[in-house]
Coordinates of C-alpha atoms and ligand atoms in Angstrom, one line a residue:
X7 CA 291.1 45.3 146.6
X8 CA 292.4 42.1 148.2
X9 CA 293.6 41.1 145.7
X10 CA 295.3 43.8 144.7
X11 CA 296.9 43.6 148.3
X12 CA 297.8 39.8 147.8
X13 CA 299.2 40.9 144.5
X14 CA 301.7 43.3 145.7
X15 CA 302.1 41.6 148.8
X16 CA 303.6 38.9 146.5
X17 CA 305.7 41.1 144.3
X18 CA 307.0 42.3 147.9
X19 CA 307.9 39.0 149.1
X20 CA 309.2 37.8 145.6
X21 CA 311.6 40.5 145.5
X22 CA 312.5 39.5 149.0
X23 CA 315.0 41.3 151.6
X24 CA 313.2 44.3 150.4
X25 CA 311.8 46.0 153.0
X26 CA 308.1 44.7 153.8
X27 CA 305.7 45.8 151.8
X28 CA 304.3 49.1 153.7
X29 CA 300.5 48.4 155.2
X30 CA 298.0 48.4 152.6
X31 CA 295.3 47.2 155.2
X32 CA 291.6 47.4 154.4
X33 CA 291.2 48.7 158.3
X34 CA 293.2 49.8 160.9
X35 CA 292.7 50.1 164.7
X36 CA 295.2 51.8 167.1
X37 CA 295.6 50.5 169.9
X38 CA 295.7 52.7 173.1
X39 CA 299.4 51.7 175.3
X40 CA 297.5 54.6 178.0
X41 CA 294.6 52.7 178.3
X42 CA 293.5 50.2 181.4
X43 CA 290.7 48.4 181.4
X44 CA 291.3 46.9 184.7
X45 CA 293.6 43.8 185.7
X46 CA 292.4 40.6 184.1
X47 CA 291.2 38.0 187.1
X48 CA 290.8 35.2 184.6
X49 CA 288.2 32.9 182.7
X50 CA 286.0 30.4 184.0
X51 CA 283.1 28.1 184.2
X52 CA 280.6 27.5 186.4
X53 CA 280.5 23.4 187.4
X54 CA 276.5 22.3 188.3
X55 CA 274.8 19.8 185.6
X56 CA 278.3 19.2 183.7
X57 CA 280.3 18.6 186.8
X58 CA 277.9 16.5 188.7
X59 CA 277.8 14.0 185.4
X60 CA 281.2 14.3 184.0
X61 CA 283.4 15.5 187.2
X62 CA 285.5 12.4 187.9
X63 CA 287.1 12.7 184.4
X64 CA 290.7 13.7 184.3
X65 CA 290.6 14.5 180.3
X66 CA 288.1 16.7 180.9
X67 CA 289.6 18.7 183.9
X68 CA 293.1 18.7 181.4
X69 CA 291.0 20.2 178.8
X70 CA 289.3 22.8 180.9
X71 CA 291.8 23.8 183.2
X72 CA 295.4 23.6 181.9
X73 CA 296.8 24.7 178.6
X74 CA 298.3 21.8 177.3
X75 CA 296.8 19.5 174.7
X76 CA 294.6 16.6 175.5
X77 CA 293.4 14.3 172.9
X78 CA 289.4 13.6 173.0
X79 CA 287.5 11.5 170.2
X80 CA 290.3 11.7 167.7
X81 CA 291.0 15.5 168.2
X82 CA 293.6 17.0 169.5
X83 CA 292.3 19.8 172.1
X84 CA 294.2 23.1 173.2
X85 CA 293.6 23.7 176.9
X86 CA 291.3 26.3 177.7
X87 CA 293.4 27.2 181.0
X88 CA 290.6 28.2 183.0
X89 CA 291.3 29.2 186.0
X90 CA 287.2 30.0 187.7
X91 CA 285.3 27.6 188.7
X92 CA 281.8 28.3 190.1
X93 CA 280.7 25.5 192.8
X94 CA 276.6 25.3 192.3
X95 CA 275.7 24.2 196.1
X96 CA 272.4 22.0 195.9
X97 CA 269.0 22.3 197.0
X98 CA 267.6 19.4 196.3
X99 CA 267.3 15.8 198.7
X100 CA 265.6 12.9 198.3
X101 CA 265.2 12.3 202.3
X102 CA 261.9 12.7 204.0
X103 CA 261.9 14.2 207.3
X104 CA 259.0 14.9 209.8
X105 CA 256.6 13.7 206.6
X106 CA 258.0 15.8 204.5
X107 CA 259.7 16.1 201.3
X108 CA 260.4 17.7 198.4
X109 CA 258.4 18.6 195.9
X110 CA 259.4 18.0 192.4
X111 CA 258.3 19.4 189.2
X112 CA 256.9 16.6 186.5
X113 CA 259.5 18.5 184.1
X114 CA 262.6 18.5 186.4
X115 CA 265.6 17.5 184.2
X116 CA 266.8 14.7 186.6
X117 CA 270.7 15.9 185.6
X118 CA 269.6 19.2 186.5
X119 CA 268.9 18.4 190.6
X120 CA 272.0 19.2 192.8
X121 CA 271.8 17.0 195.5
X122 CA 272.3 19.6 198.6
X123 CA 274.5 19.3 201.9
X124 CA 271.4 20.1 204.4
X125 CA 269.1 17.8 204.6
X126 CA 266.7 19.0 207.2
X127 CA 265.7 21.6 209.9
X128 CA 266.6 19.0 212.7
X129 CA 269.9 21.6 213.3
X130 CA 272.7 23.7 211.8
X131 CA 275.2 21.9 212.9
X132 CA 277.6 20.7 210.0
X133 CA 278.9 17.4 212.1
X134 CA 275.0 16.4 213.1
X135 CA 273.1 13.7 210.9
X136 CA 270.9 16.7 209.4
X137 CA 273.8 17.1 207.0
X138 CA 275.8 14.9 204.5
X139 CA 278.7 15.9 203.3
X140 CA 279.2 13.2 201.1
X141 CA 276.9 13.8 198.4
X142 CA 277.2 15.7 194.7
X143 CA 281.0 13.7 194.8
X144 CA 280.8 14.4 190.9
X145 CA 280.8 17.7 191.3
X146 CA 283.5 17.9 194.0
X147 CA 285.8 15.8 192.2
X148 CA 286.0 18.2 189.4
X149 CA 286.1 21.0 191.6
X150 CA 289.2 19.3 193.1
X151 CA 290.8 18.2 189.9
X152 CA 290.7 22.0 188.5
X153 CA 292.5 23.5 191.9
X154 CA 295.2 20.6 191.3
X155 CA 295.6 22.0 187.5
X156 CA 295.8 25.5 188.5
X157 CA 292.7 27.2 189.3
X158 CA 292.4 29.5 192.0
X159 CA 289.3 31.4 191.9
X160 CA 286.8 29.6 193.8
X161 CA 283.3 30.7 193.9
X162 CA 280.3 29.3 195.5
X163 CA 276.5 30.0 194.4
X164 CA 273.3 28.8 194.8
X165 CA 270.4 28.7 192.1
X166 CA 267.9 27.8 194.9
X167 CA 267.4 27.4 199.0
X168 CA 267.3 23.9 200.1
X169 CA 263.7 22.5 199.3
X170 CA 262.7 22.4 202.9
X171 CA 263.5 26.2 203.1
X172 CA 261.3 26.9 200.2
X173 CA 257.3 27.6 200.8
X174 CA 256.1 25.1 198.2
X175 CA 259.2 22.6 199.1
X176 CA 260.1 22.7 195.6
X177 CA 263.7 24.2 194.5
X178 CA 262.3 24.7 191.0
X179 CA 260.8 28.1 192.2
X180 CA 257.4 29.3 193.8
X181 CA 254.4 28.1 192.1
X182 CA 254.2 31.6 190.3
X183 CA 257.4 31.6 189.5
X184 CA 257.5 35.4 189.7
X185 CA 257.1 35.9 193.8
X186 CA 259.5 34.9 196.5
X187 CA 260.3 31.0 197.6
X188 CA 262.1 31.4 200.3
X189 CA 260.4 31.4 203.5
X190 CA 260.8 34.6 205.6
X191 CA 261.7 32.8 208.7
X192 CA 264.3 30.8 206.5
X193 CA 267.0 33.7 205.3
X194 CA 268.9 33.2 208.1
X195 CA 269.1 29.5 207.6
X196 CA 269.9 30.3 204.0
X197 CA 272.3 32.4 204.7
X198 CA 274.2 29.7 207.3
X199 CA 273.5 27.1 204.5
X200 CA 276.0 28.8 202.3
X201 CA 278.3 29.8 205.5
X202 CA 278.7 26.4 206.4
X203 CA 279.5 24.9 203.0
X204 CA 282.0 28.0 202.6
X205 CA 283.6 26.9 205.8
X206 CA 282.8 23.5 205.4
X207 CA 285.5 23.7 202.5
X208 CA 287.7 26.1 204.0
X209 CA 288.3 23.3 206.4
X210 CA 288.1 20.3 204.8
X211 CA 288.4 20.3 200.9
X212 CA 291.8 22.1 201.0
X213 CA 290.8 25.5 199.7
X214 CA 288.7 28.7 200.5
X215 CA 286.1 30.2 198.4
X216 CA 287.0 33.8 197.4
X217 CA 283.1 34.3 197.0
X218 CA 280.0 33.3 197.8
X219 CA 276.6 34.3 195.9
X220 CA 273.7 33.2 197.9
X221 CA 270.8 34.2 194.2
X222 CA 270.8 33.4 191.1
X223 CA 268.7 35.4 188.2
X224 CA 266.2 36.2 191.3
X225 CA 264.7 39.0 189.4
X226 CA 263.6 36.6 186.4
X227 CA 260.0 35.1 186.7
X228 CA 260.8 32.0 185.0
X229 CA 261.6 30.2 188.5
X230 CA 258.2 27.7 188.5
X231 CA 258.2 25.2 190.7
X232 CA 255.2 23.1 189.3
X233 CA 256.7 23.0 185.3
X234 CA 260.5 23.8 185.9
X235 CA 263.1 21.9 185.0
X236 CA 266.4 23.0 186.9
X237 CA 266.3 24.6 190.7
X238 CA 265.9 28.7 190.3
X239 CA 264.3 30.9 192.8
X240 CA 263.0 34.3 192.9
X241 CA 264.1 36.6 195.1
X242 CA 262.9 40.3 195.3
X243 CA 265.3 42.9 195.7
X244 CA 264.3 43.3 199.7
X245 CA 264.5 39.9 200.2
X246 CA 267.9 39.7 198.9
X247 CA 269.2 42.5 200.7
X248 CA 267.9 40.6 204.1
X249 CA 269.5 37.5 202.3
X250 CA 272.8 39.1 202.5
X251 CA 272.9 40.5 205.5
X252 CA 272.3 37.2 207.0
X253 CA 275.3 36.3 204.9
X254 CA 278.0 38.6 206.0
X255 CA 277.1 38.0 209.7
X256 CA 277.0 34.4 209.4
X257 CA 280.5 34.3 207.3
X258 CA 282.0 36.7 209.4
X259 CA 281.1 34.6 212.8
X260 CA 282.8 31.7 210.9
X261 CA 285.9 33.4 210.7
X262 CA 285.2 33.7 206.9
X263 CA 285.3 37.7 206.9
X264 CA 287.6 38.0 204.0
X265 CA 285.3 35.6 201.9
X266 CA 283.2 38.4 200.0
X267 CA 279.8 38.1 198.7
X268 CA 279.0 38.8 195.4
X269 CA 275.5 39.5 193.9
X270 CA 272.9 39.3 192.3
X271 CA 273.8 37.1 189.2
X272 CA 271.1 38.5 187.4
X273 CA 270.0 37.2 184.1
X274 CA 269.9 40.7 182.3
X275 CA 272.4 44.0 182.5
X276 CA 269.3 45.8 182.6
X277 CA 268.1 43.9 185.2
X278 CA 271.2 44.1 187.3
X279 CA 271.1 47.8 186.7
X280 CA 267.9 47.4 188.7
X281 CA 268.8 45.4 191.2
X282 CA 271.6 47.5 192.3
X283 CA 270.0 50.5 192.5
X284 CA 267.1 48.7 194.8
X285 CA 269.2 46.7 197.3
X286 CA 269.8 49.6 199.4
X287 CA 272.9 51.3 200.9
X288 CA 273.1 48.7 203.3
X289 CA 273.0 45.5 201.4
X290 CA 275.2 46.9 198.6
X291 CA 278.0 48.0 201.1
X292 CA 278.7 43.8 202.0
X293 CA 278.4 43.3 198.2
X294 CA 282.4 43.6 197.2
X295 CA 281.3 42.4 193.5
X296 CA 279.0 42.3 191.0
X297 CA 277.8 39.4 189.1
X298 CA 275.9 39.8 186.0
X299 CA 274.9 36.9 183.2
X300 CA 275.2 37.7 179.6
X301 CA 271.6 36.6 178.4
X302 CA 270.2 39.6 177.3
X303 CA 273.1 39.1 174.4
X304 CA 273.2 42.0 172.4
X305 CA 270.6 44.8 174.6
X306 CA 271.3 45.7 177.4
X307 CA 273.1 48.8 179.3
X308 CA 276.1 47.2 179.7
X309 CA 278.1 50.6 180.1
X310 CA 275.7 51.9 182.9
X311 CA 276.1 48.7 185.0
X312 CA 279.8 49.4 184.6
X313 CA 279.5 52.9 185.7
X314 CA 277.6 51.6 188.8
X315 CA 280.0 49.3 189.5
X316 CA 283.1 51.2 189.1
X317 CA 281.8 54.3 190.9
X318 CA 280.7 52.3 193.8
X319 CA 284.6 50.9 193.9
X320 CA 282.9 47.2 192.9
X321 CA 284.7 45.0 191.0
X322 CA 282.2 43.6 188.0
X323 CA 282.2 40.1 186.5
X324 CA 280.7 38.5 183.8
X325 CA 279.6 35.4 185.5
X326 CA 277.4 33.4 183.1
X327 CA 277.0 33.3 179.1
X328 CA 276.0 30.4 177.1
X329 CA 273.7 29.9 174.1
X330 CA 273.2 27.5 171.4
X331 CA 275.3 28.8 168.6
X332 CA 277.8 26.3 168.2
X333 CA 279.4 28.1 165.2
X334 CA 281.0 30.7 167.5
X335 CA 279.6 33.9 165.9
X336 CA 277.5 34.8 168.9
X337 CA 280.1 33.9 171.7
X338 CA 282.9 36.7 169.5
X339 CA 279.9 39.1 168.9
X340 CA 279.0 39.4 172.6
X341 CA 282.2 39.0 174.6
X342 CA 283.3 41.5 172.2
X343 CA 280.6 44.1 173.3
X344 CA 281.3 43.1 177.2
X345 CA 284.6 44.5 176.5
X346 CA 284.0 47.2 174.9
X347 CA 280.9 48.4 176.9
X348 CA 280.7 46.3 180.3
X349 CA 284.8 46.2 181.2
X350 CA 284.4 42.5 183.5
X351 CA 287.3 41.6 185.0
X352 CA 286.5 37.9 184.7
X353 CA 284.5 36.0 182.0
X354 CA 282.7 32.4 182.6
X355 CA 280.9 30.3 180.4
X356 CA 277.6 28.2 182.1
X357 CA 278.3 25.1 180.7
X358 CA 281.1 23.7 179.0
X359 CA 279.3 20.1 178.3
X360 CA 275.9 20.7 177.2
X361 CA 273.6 19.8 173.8
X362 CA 271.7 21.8 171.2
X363 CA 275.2 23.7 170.8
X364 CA 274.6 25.2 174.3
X365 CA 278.3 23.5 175.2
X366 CA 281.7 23.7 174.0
X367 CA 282.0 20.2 174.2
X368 CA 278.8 18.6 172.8
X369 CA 277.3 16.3 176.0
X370 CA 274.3 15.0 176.8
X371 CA 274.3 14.6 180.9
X372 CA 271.4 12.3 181.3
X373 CA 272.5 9.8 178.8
X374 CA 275.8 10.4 180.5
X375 CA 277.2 11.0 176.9
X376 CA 280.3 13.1 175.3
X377 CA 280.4 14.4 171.7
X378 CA 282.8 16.0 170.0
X379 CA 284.6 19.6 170.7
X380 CA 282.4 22.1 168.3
X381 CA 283.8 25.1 166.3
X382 CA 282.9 27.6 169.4
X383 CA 285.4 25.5 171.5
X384 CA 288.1 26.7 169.3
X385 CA 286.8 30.5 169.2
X386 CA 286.5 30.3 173.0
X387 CA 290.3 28.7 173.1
X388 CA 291.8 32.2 171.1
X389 CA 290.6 34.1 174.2
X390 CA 291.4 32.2 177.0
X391 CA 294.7 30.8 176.3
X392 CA 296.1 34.4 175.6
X393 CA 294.5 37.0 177.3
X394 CA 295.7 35.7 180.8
X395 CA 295.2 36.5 184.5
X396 CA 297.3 39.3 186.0
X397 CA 297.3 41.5 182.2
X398 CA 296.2 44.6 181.6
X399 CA 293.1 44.8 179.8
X400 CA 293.6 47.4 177.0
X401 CA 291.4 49.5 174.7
X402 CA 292.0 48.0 171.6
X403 CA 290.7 51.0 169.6
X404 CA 287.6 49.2 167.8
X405 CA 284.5 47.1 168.4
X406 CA 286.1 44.2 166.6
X407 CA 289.4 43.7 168.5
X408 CA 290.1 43.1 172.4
X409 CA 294.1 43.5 173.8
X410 CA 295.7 42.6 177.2
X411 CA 299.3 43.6 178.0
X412 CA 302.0 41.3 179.7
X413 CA 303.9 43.7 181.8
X414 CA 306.4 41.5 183.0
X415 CA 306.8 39.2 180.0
X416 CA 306.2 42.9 177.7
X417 CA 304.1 40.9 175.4
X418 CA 300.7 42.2 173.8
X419 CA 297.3 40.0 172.9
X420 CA 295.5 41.3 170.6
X421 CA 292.0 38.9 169.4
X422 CA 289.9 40.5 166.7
X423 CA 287.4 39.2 163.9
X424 CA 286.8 40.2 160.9
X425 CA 282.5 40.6 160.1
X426 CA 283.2 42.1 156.8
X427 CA 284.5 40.1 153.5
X428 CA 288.2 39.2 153.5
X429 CA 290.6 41.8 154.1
X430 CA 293.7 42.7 156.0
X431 CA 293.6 43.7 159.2
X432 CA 295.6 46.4 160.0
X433 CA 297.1 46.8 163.8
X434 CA 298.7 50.2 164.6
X435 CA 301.1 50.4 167.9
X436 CA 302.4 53.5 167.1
X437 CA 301.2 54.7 170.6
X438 CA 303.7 51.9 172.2
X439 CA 306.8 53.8 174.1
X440 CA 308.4 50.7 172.3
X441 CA 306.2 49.0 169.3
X442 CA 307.9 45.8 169.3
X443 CA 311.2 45.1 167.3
X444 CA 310.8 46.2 163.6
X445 CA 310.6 42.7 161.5
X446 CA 310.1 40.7 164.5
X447 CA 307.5 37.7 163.8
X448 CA 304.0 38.2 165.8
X449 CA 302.8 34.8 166.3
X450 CA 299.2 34.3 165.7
X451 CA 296.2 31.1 166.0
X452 CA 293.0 31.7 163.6
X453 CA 290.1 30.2 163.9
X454 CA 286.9 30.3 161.3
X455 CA 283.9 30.9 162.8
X456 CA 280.9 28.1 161.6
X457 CA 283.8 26.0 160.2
X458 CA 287.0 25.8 158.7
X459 CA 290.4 26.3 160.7
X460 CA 290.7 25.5 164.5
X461 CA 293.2 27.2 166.2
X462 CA 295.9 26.9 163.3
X463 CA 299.1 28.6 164.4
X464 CA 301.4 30.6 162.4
X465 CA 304.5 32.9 162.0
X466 CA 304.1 34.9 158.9
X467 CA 303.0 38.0 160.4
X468 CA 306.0 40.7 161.0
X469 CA 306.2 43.8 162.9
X470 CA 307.0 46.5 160.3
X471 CA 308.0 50.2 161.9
X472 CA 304.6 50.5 164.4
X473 CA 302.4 48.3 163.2
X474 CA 301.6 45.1 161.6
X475 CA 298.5 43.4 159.7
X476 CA 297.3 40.1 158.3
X477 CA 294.4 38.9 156.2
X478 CA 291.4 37.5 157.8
X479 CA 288.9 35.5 156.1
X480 CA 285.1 36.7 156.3
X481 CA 284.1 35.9 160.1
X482 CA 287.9 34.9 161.0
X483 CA 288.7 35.2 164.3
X484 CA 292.6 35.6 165.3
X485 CA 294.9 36.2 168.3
X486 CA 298.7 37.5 167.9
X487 CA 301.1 38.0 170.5
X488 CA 303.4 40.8 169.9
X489 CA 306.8 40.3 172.0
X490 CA 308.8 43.3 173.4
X491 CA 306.5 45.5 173.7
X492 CA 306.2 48.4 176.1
X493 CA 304.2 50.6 177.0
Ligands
LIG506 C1 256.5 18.0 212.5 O1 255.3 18.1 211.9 C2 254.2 18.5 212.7 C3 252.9 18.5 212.0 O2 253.0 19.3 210.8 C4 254.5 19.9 213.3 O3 253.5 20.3 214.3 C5 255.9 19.8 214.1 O4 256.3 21.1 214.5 C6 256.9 19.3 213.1 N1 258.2 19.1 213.8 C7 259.3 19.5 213.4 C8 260.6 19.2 214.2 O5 259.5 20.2 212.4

């Protein structure tokens, strides 16, 4: 049947000035001009490991944070233009204080260890010798260089207490993994260890953080301290509800009450389904958003957690992805279902530099070494470059296509792959008040999932009456950008 498509397709262009052939596409999706999936807040990454090995590079902070092209080990890189960034404050030290010091796993992952501001229970305040403020400059730097490129979404989250504030003393998690680490006389100090850093920054590192999340996955019972090899902590849903409460009063007495807290980062929708519906009235009225991480991949109620969310007037992020796949296919497949099914209003990736095709970059951050940009860089590029902050996110009619509307610039983004064998995709804007301007070229990028073309851009694609199509090879992803558009 493609062929048969090419064929004419041919005949039509051979014969020329003709009128364009009329869609023979193999599907079709309609896009809805009603729709309004909420305003887009952005994309993002969250700093930690990557950041505290790689964060003085200004390549790297080009490639991440503007939209321009960098070159990096003979390729030439399209920005990402992220404008999130998630600051990972430490909990680990290597001072001993009072005899004591912190435990550490015989697994840790050395890049894995955040140094932390607070360095012992001697006091709380910032300008005493119990805290350095000079430490994790790695991380800082990059968290600087992305604010000087553009971003402007700051948030601030912890993946355990300081050691000293945990009951084994190690920021790996409990020795059970599965039961609380944080001692109960400690939430408060937990709480004013994220305060002050919030502050901290406010005053002195020329920005605010527009959120602070004090947990990270603390439902999961993966946090061991004894064999783990990054800082994690459980936290039950009662201790994270006293957790936050501490938070708000100890932000708020900072003068910090417009900072909001966000919660609970869990690993799972399922489990952040849980969570919410265990924190309690109380608790969940200082959380202004919810943060979920996208590892339960393709399971997972995403639909009820947006439900929660929305009807409790939340806004809902998806604050953490990331798995080995460096072919792209599972990055599309999911972010595709989280728009379809979990509405975020923001996206972030874990770790942009990472091995084992968990980065978009390949990195290894103990040898302190950089590979090359992998396939799912370029899949990640056709969504971030396009669908920007401030659009309207759109229902783009199917499970394999995401749009985002430009009011003020009247332009439409639409990304979609193509799981099946090659065939022309088919886009319908016949619900448009305006549908573009008949014969006017839609630009578009493709990129081949696995391998094959990254980010190739082209202007063959033409507006004809209400719709337009193009043909997509099996597992093709493509973006187009439809000017004039209205609503
Ligand atoms: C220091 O350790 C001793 C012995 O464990 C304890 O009694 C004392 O309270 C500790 N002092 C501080 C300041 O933590």
């Amino acid at each position: 049947m493609v062929d048969s498509i090419l064929t004419r397709l041919a005949i039509g262009l051979s014969l020329t000035l003709v009128a364009i052939p009329t869609a023979n596409a193999d599907i079709t999706t309609t896009l809805d001009a009603k729709s309004n999936l909420g305003a887009w807040e952005g994309w993002g990454t969250s700093l930690a490991w990557w950041a505290a090995t790689f964060g003085t590079r200004d390549d790297l902070a080009d490639i991440f944070f503007t939209t321009k092209s960098t070159s990096f080990k003979g390729q030439t890189l399209p920005g990402l233009g992220l404008n999130i960034v998630r600051y990972n404050a430490g909990a680990s030290s290597s001072n001993t204080y009072n005899g004591t010091k912190m435990a550490v796993s015989s697994k840790m992952i050395k890049s894995r260890q955040i140094e932390g501001y607070w360095l012992d229970w001697a006091s709380s305040n910032p300008s005493s010798n119990s805290w350095k403020w000079t430490v994790d400059s790695a991380q800082r730097n990059m968290l600087w260089k992305a604010r000087d490129r553009g971003a402007d979404l700051f948030e601030l989250f912890s993946n355990s207490p300081m050691w000293w504030m945990c009951k084994n003393h190690n920021p790996a998690g409990s020795d059970d993994g599965s039961s609380d680490n944080l001692q109960s006389w400690n939430y408060n100090a937990h709480a004013v260890y994220m305060a002050t850093i919030a502050k901290y920054a406010a005053d002195n590192w020329g920005f605010k953080f527009q959120s602070v999340n004090p947990f990270n996955e603390p439902t999961a019972d993966w946090w061991k301290g004894p064999t783990g090899t990054q800082e994690g902590c459980h936290f039950e849903a009662s201790t994270q509800a006293s957790v936050i409460g501490e938070l708000r009063k100890e932000l708020d007495s900072r003068g910090l009450s417009s900072t909001i807290i966000s919660a609970s980062d869990e690993s799972y929708y399922d489990q952040a389904v849980t969570t919410f519906n265990k924190l309690g009235s109380t608790a969940l009225s200082k959380v202004a958003r919810i943060n979920v991480h996208g590892y339960q991949y393709a399971k997972g109620a995403r639909d009820k957690l947006h439900s929660l969310a929305s009807g409790a007037g939340k806004k809902l992020w998806q604050s953490e992805y990331g798995e080995n796949d460096a072919t792209g296919e599972r990055l599309v497949s999911n972010m595709l279902l989280d728009f379809k099914w979990l509405k975020p209003t923001a996206w972030v990736y874990w770790q942009l530099l990472d091995g084992g095709g968990w980065g978009v970059i390949d990195a290894d951050n103990d040898a302190k070494s950089l590979g090359a940009a992998n396939q799912k860089y370029f899949v990640l590029a056709q969504f971030t470059r396009h669908v920007r902050p401030g659009m309207r996110i759109l229902d783009a009619g199917s499970d394999y296509a995401v749009a985002a509307y430009d009011a003020s610039a009247k332009k439409l983004v639409i990304v979609a792959v193509n799981w099946g064998s090659a065939q022309y995709l088919n886009f319908d804007l016949s619900k448009f008040s305006t549908p573009g301007v008949d014969g006017a070229v839609v630009k578009r990028w493709s990129t081949q999932i696995g391998s094959g073309s990254r980010y190739a851009e082209a202007s063959d694609t033409k507006i004809s009456g209400k719709r337009f199509w193009a043909k997509f090879d099996k597992n093709m992803v493509q973006t187009f950008e439809v000017a004039n558009i209205v609503l």
